Short mmCIF file of C-alpha atoms in Angstrom, two decimals:
data_model
loop_
_atom_site.label_atom_id
_atom_site.label_comp_id
_atom_site.label_asym_id
_atom_site.label_seq_id
_atom_site.Cartn_x
_atom_site.Cartn_y
_atom_site.Cartn_z
CA MET A 1 111.33 12.35 159.19
CA GLU A 2 113.88 15.14 159.54
CA ALA A 3 115.88 11.87 160.93
CA ASN A 4 115.63 9.92 157.69
CA ARG A 5 116.57 12.89 155.73
CA GLU A 6 119.54 13.78 157.09
CA LYS A 7 120.80 10.51 157.49
CA PHE A 8 119.50 10.38 153.74
CA ALA A 9 121.92 13.59 153.58
CA ARG A 10 124.78 11.85 155.06
CA GLY A 11 124.84 8.70 153.18
CA ARG A 12 124.56 10.99 149.92
CA ALA A 13 127.74 12.56 151.38
CA ALA A 14 129.99 10.18 152.18
CA PHE A 15 128.91 7.79 148.94
CA ARG A 16 130.38 11.14 147.14
CA LYS A 17 133.34 10.35 149.23
CA ARG A 18 133.77 7.42 148.56
CA GLY A 19 133.08 7.88 144.78
CA ILE A 20 136.10 10.37 145.05
CA TYR A 21 138.34 8.03 146.21
CA LEU A 22 137.21 5.85 143.60
CA PHE A 23 138.16 7.66 140.67
CA PRO A 24 141.96 7.65 141.27
CA ASN A 25 142.23 5.03 141.77
CA LEU A 26 140.32 3.60 138.37
CA LEU A 27 142.84 5.72 136.91
CA THR A 28 145.61 3.72 138.06
CA SER A 29 143.64 1.14 137.08
CA GLY A 30 143.47 2.04 133.27
CA ALA A 31 146.88 2.55 133.32
CA LEU A 32 147.53 -0.94 134.84
CA PHE A 33 145.13 -2.77 131.87
CA ALA A 34 146.75 -0.51 129.45
CA GLY A 35 149.88 -1.79 130.69
CA PHE A 36 149.33 -5.09 130.27
CA TYR A 37 147.71 -4.77 127.40
CA ALA A 38 150.57 -3.73 125.89
CA ILE A 39 152.56 -6.92 127.27
CA VAL A 40 149.65 -8.79 125.34
CA ALA A 41 149.94 -7.19 122.05
CA GLY A 42 153.51 -7.74 122.47
CA ALA A 43 153.63 -11.35 122.73
CA ASP A 44 150.71 -11.57 119.59
CA GLY A 45 153.08 -9.47 117.77
CA ASN A 46 151.05 -6.96 117.64
CA PHE A 47 154.00 -3.63 118.02
CA VAL A 48 151.69 -1.06 117.61
CA ASN A 49 148.93 -1.74 119.85
CA ALA A 50 150.99 -2.68 121.97
CA ALA A 51 153.65 0.86 121.45
CA VAL A 52 149.76 3.03 121.71
CA SER A 53 148.79 1.38 125.01
CA LEU A 54 151.87 2.42 126.00
CA TYR A 55 150.86 5.99 125.55
CA VAL A 56 147.48 5.38 126.84
CA ALA A 57 149.27 3.98 130.36
CA MET A 58 151.36 7.36 130.50
CA ILE A 59 148.09 9.72 130.05
CA LEU A 60 145.92 8.00 132.32
CA ASP A 61 149.30 7.89 135.38
CA ALA A 62 149.47 12.06 134.95
CA LEU A 63 145.60 11.98 134.86
CA ASP A 64 145.32 10.24 138.51
CA GLY A 65 148.03 12.05 140.43
CA ARG A 66 146.45 15.43 139.18
CA VAL A 67 143.11 14.40 139.92
CA ALA A 68 144.02 12.65 143.44
CA ARG A 69 145.85 16.41 144.30
CA MET A 70 143.33 18.57 142.72
CA THR A 71 140.21 16.38 145.09
CA GLY A 72 141.92 16.72 148.00
CA THR A 73 142.34 12.88 147.99
CA GLU A 74 145.65 11.85 147.78
CA THR A 75 146.35 8.81 149.50
CA GLU A 76 149.44 6.69 150.93
CA PHE A 77 147.47 3.65 149.43
CA GLY A 78 147.05 5.48 146.34
CA ARG A 79 150.92 6.53 146.10
CA GLN A 80 151.33 2.32 146.54
CA TYR A 81 149.27 1.44 144.01
CA ASP A 82 150.55 3.81 141.96
CA SER A 83 153.77 2.92 141.77
CA LEU A 84 153.25 -0.79 141.75
CA SER A 85 151.27 0.48 138.41
CA ASP A 86 153.96 2.01 137.27
CA VAL A 87 156.29 -0.78 137.22
CA VAL A 88 154.05 -3.19 135.49
CA ALA A 89 153.13 -0.45 132.55
CA PHE A 90 156.80 1.14 132.26
CA GLY A 91 158.25 -1.58 133.31
CA LEU A 92 158.05 -4.75 132.66
CA ALA A 93 155.55 -4.10 129.57
CA PRO A 94 157.50 -1.83 127.35
CA ALA A 95 160.95 -4.38 127.86
CA VAL A 96 158.61 -7.73 127.10
CA VAL A 97 157.15 -5.34 123.94
CA VAL A 98 160.82 -4.54 122.67
CA TYR A 99 161.96 -7.94 123.43
CA GLN A 100 159.68 -9.21 122.16
CA TRP A 101 159.95 -7.36 119.05
CA GLY A 102 163.18 -7.82 118.32
CA LEU A 103 165.82 -8.24 121.02
CA LYS A 104 164.96 -12.34 121.45
CA TYR A 105 165.83 -12.16 117.49
CA MET A 106 169.33 -11.04 118.49
CA GLY A 107 169.48 -15.05 119.12
CA ASP A 108 169.73 -15.38 115.18
CA TYR A 109 172.98 -13.81 115.55
CA GLY A 110 175.11 -16.03 118.27
CA TRP A 111 174.26 -17.32 121.32
CA VAL A 112 175.96 -14.37 123.26
CA TRP A 113 173.57 -11.89 121.09
CA ASP A 114 170.95 -14.25 122.63
CA LYS A 115 172.09 -13.45 126.28
CA VAL A 116 172.84 -9.96 125.43
CA GLY A 117 169.15 -9.18 124.06
CA TRP A 118 167.01 -10.94 127.01
CA VAL A 119 169.35 -8.97 129.18
CA ILE A 120 169.05 -5.12 128.21
CA ALA A 121 165.58 -6.18 128.24
CA PHE A 122 165.96 -7.74 132.33
CA LEU A 123 167.48 -4.33 132.92
CA PHE A 124 165.65 -2.10 131.71
CA ALA A 125 162.92 -2.97 134.04
CA VAL A 126 165.14 -2.69 137.36
CA GLY A 127 166.14 0.37 136.31
CA THR A 128 162.52 1.27 136.31
CA ALA A 129 161.94 -0.63 139.91
CA LEU A 130 164.92 1.20 141.20
CA ARG A 131 163.91 4.38 140.21
CA LEU A 132 160.71 4.22 141.14
CA ALA A 133 161.57 3.00 144.47
CA ARG A 134 164.62 5.99 145.07
CA PHE A 135 161.30 8.64 143.90
CA THR A 136 158.82 7.38 146.73
CA ALA A 137 161.62 7.00 149.16
CA ARG A 138 162.76 10.71 148.71
CA GLU A 139 159.30 12.63 147.53
CA SER A 140 158.86 14.76 150.41
CA VAL A 141 162.43 16.19 149.45
CA GLY A 142 164.12 17.96 146.67
CA ASP A 143 163.12 20.30 144.19
CA LYS A 144 160.07 20.35 142.99
CA ASN A 145 160.63 21.61 139.61
CA PHE A 146 163.14 18.83 138.84
CA PHE A 147 163.45 14.93 138.56
CA GLU A 148 166.18 13.01 140.13
CA GLY A 149 167.14 10.89 136.33
CA LEU A 150 165.25 9.69 133.51
CA PRO A 151 160.93 9.34 134.69
CA CYS A 152 160.21 6.13 133.67
CA PRO A 153 157.48 6.68 131.89
CA ALA A 154 159.72 9.35 129.95
CA ALA A 155 162.15 5.81 129.53
CA ALA A 156 159.09 3.70 128.48
CA GLY A 157 157.38 6.29 125.78
CA PHE A 158 161.40 6.71 124.17
CA VAL A 159 161.70 2.89 123.89
CA ALA A 160 158.00 2.69 122.66
CA GLY A 161 158.29 5.29 120.27
CA PHE A 162 161.23 3.36 118.85
CA VAL A 163 159.60 -0.43 118.26
CA TRP A 164 157.05 1.68 116.67
CA LEU A 165 158.82 3.40 114.56
CA ALA A 166 160.89 0.17 113.59
CA ALA A 167 157.47 -1.57 113.11
CA ASP A 168 156.02 1.16 111.03
CA SER A 169 159.27 1.36 108.92
CA GLN A 170 159.63 -2.41 108.48
CA TRP A 171 163.62 -2.09 110.30
CA SER A 172 165.48 -5.41 110.60
CA GLY A 173 169.23 -6.21 110.58
CA LEU A 174 171.93 -6.65 113.17
CA PRO A 175 172.47 -3.04 113.05
CA VAL A 176 169.03 -1.77 114.08
CA LEU A 177 168.34 -4.64 116.55
CA THR A 178 172.07 -2.90 118.56
CA LEU A 179 170.53 0.48 118.29
CA ALA A 180 167.18 -0.97 120.00
CA GLY A 181 169.76 -2.66 122.38
CA PHE A 182 171.51 0.67 123.33
CA VAL A 183 168.04 2.67 123.21
CA THR A 184 167.08 0.21 125.87
CA LEU A 185 169.90 0.25 127.88
CA ALA A 186 170.64 3.61 127.79
CA THR A 187 167.35 4.72 128.91
CA ALA A 188 167.72 2.19 131.81
CA VAL A 189 170.81 3.78 132.60
CA LEU A 190 169.42 7.37 132.50
CA MET A 191 166.56 6.65 135.02
CA CYS A 192 169.13 5.04 137.81
CA VAL A 193 171.70 7.72 137.37
CA ARG A 194 171.23 10.79 139.35
CA ILE A 195 170.83 13.72 136.31
CA ALA A 196 168.08 16.21 136.71
CA TYR A 197 165.24 16.44 134.53
CA PRO A 198 162.78 19.17 134.31
CA SER A 199 159.37 17.91 135.64
CA PHE A 200 157.36 21.12 134.38
CA LYS A 201 155.13 20.44 137.51
CA HIS A 202 155.02 24.24 138.28
CA PHE A 203 153.29 24.63 135.21
CA ALA A 204 149.36 25.36 137.16
CA MET A 205 146.38 24.30 135.40
CA ASN A 206 144.56 27.34 136.23
CA ARG A 207 147.80 29.47 134.31
CA ARG A 208 146.79 31.76 132.07
CA LEU A 209 148.94 31.59 128.11
CA ARG A 210 149.97 34.01 126.05
CA PHE A 211 148.11 33.55 122.58
CA THR A 212 151.73 32.07 120.94
CA GLN A 213 152.24 29.56 123.93
CA MET A 214 148.39 28.54 123.75
CA ALA A 215 148.41 27.88 119.05
CA ALA A 216 151.61 26.11 119.80
CA ILE A 217 148.97 23.14 122.08
CA PRO A 218 147.02 22.40 118.65
CA VAL A 219 149.95 22.72 116.49
CA CYS A 220 152.00 19.91 118.02
CA PHE A 221 148.88 17.65 118.19
CA ALA A 222 148.52 18.32 114.24
CA LEU A 223 152.28 17.37 114.35
CA ILE A 224 151.73 14.83 116.51
CA ALA A 225 148.20 13.33 113.84
CA LEU A 226 150.42 14.01 110.71
CA ASP A 227 153.01 11.34 111.60
CA PRO A 228 152.56 9.76 115.26
CA PRO A 229 155.22 7.33 115.81
CA ARG A 230 158.57 9.87 114.12
CA MET A 231 156.82 12.63 115.80
CA LEU A 232 156.79 11.07 119.89
CA PHE A 233 159.64 9.12 118.93
CA THR A 234 161.60 12.96 118.40
CA LEU A 235 159.52 14.15 120.90
CA PHE A 236 160.68 12.02 124.18
CA GLY A 237 163.45 11.68 122.38
CA VAL A 238 165.10 14.86 123.24
CA TYR A 239 163.89 14.95 126.63
CA VAL A 240 165.82 11.94 126.76
CA ALA A 241 168.88 13.65 125.93
CA LEU A 242 167.29 17.08 127.95
CA GLY A 243 169.20 15.55 131.02
CA PRO A 244 172.85 14.75 129.41
CA GLY A 245 172.32 18.28 127.79
CA LEU A 246 171.84 20.43 130.92
CA LEU A 247 173.90 18.49 132.46
CA ALA A 248 177.13 19.62 129.94
CA TRP A 249 176.08 22.73 129.39
CA ARG A 250 176.03 23.22 133.44
CA LEU A 251 179.49 22.02 133.29
CA VAL A 252 180.89 23.87 131.11
CA LEU A 253 179.37 26.88 132.20
CA LYS A 254 180.96 25.71 135.78
CA ASN A 255 184.40 25.44 133.99
CA ARG A 256 184.51 28.72 132.59
CA ARG A 257 183.39 30.37 135.28
CA ARG A 258 186.62 28.54 136.66
CA VAL A 259 188.56 29.87 133.93
CA MET A 260 187.76 33.35 134.07
CA ARG A 261 188.36 33.94 138.34
CA LYS A 262 192.03 32.62 137.46
CA ALA A 263 191.81 34.99 134.40
CA ALA A 264 191.31 37.46 137.15
CA GLU A 265 193.76 36.40 140.16
#
């Protein structure tokens, strides 16, 4: 009787262990599904649903790694699966959505514009794949407080915000399509260059916050709820510009110190 009880207890423990390992991968699968649905919605012309799905994928992608670290269930399989999911959710999906929304209509202005549209969409997908490959290869080295290049979820969020805003505002015309191409291509380039972006990984879940910091969280959610497409596009736009902005600031400070040293000599 006692032996059966111990066997049952071991079985329950093993089941719980498998369940813990399963949960992060379920979140990753959810992110993959959201990215796939964004492709389907974009192909059907439901661009608002496609953009929202990309943001859902971002939330699930942020949760799966954190859950795995909190539960001590990080595995090589999980990391590889997460990278493959990210290629679809933050590479192929945004590229297809922005192409279906507007880049394919560049062809209405000439065959050259037609080629430009799908090439830009393809370059965004390639930039995401290269960014993820570099992140996987260099994950164990470098400063954990900074990303090397624009993170692909942020790039996808910026493109999704633009599509959502443009669809909501019913923008059209070659100037708007050209702007869409510039936004897509610029984010693709920023993912590949070695510009430092803050990772915000030093903010722990158990960290104490001041009242003003805590109050800022619901204020941000309220602002997003008032006008989701404009606020999300603005927030992600600020983060996208943060990398080049910090680089320019460091170059200015470096040049100023050089001038001061020469003046002191």
